[in-house]
Amino acid sequence: MPNALRRIGLAAAATMLVTVLPACGDSDTDATGTDPAATGSDQKITVYSGRNEELMEPLFEQFTAATGITVETRYAGTAAMAAQLLEEGDRSPADVFLAQDAGALGAVAKAGLFAPLPAEVTDPVPAEFRSSAGEWVGVTGRVRVLAYNPELVAEADLPSSVSDLTAAQWKGKVGVAPTNASFQAFVTAMVVAQGEEKAREFLTGLAANEPQIRDGNGAIMEDVEAGRIAAGLVNHYYLGEIAKERGVAPDEINLKLHYFPGGDLGSLVNVAGVGVLKPAADDPDVREFVDYLLSVEGQTYFAEQTYEYPVIDGAPAPAYAPALDALTVPPVDLNDLDDLESTIALIQGSGLVP
Amino acid sequence: MRRWLPRPVLFVAALLAVTVALLPLAYLAVRTADAGTDRISQILFTERVARLALRSLGLATVVTAACLVLGIGSAFLVTRTDLPGRRIFGVLAALPLAIPTYVAGFAWVSQLPGFEGFWAAALVLILASYPYVYLPVAAALVAADPAQEEVAQSMGRGPWRTFAGVTLRQIRPAAAGGGLLVALYVLSDFGAVAVLRTDTLTRAVFVSLELGFDRIGAVVLAGLLVAMTIPILAGEAATRRRGVRYARLTGVRRPAARILLRRWRMPALLVLTAVAAAALGVTTVSLARRLAAGVSRPGAWSEVAAAAGASISLSLAGVALTMLLALPIGLLTARAPGPAATLVDRLGYLTHALPGVVVGLSLVFFGINVAYPLYQTTWLLALGYAALFLPLAVAAVNGAAVAAPPVLDDVARSLGRGPLTVARTVTLPLMLPGIGAGAALVFLTCMKELPATLLLRPTGVDTLATELWTHTTVAAYAAAAPYAALLVVVSAVPTWLLVVGTGVLAKEGAR
């Protein structure tokens, strides 16, 4: 009975006629709906989100309920989103870029796409969590940690510095995600703080120690929890995400977090943050959105739902993580993390990536 | 003899159509020119790139060879032997098309920890793509005129020697075309190689973009992928002999004699069962386990339904545009074969090995700079699907046009009908099943596509594939599972229709 295919053929032919022809006429309505030159409030903003829909959508719904402003969101990885913004240039329909690390925000800022944020927006955020030129501002803090399986690693054997992971006793035991932006930011920080030679030495040593390469932090966490890897370099909040998926408290997960002590680079604090695209500089809806992200309400959402650190006073700290000021974090300026070229060359040269 | 359409018109239409498929190449050229020769040679002429290119070619070779064996073998067993349950296997052999490789790869590695590397990726890709060979070969075996085989047998050749000498020759164009699609698919695949951790050229393209948004590096490597498709295309063309057609003009469809498997029945049955279990069972079990293990909320049913609706309507737009563009190319190669037609046809394949993310970026560039009113509308995404999947549609249209012999047009014309009436009453009706098959194949491929969809979809629109991606990147597997399941189920419908179209399910007198 090729009749079915014949019918599909007919339907396809009909669809071609019905859909393609009118499209030539009215296709421009969608695109001009988001007029980049609009300055007055139209109760609508367009956000490019390099952060996950699962994490962000409830917050946006909360914002819409509070303000009546609709959030149109595009979701993709932070790197893909930045690449799309760079390709779009000043014709981008985006009003706001929400990114997972300072490096991506820095790269878009470098291309001259962001409008400087007013001082009253950025001032409540500590200087180390925002761009010095005001082109982007951190929304949450995230700390690099070593996640380890307590059945495979004794507390006494935990390294005091991330550089110790190149030692023989860690051979084949450490999970890393070299394509992940957080890992790159950490390597860039190492270049900034200790020089390129030291960073190269570390990466070569790490690569020679047969690390377990994964695509992202989530995969490392799963394998550490299951005992397939002893330890892995990740960000602190993934523990909360895994616990949420399992429906248990974070301390019931078979996995512990080690915060490198004494300001070691292994415990770099990075941010997720936002930048406003130039055409949207004076849009009051956009301003309200950025204000909301940095309000006590918005910051509480992050602390409770994504287990990240708030960047303003007055919001609670995340449930299972130590207080940020109790940690000694390395003194790295996030503004210096936008130059990724040498980092990429180093990571590629080390053989950690194809 | 006058033809159905004056050829110049058809040629120009085909040329315009293939331009769409070539848009990404224009982008590659622009971006590569920006980079300058120094930067390009710095990227290209390294041991790393040589290693990646060799691994990509190796993977394509291994997977294509295995798909040819598996695809031709299953098609033969299902259509030409007395294998028990052959109608069921006729369907099972096509169903892997409904499963995206990223879902299959994930299923394998979560069932078998440590299942990774070149051979793991090869296995998953073989099981996912052998239907590209199975379907056209099964259709060719059903449609082939048994007269040639009967002649061979009457001259004293046994069934197996007849198969090797006559049947294989008849299905060679179908098998070569399917093999070509497999090879190009493997070159462009990102899902399986990323999940199963094999570093290929395509993965390096993605990693370049991940690592500090290195568009130049990504684009130069993508250009190398395009260059690699040229020898593959030439190889496929060399297996075809010019002017050979196996369309039958006479009489009713008559089934070929079935070969009795005898003591090979059980082994054949076991092999096909094992293949189906590996290709379909692993994914099913893994999805079910993920669904049961997590507690993340699978979202409201309205969200799942909205994503399904968006997937279907975006894919339909992609199908409509792709088929519209494929018609002139398919007709041209069937009705006016020659170097010009071959060139146009082959040009369409050049971008088929490009990773979706590069095609996506190139259409972002095109949309922003050339066709801004289309930017972030359904139609720019449809254009992306057309650029990616045009060859799938052209192959189907071409096959249909060849099976609708021009002599029938000529007869109608000689009876005094005008060219448009002939097209409407004779040519198109004969081609409809082929157009339908192409539409079904393009539809299910659009449903599974992820990277270009992420870049090109209208803002705020979620599809099943993008929702699946969203949930798996935060380890919300239980929330992801319904999207994966629905994606597979919806894609199974066109797959089923493709099987029906081969004719392997047709009722016939048993022998």
PDB file of C-alpha atoms in Angstrom, chain B residues 147-157 162:
ATOM      1  CA  ALA B 147      12.665 -11.771 -15.005  1.00  0.00           C
ATOM      2  CA  GLN B 148      16.442 -11.266 -15.017  1.00  0.00           C
ATOM      3  CA  GLU B 149      16.892 -13.532 -12.038  1.00  0.00           C
ATOM      4  CA  GLU B 150      14.630 -16.135 -13.544  1.00  0.00           C
ATOM      5  CA  VAL B 151      16.692 -16.118 -16.703  1.00  0.00           C
ATOM      6  CA  ALA B 152      19.846 -16.594 -14.646  1.00  0.00           C
ATOM      7  CA  GLN B 153      18.257 -19.462 -12.745  1.00  0.00           C
ATOM      8  CA  SER B 154      16.922 -21.092 -15.874  1.00  0.00           C
ATOM      9  CA  MET B 155      20.461 -21.140 -17.173  1.00  0.00           C
ATOM     10  CA  GLY B 156      21.467 -23.305 -14.251  1.00  0.00           C
ATOM     11  CA  ARG B 157      22.703 -20.797 -11.693  1.00  0.00           C
ATOM     12  CA  THR B 162      21.989 -15.554  -8.930  1.00  0.00           C
TER      13      THR B 162
END
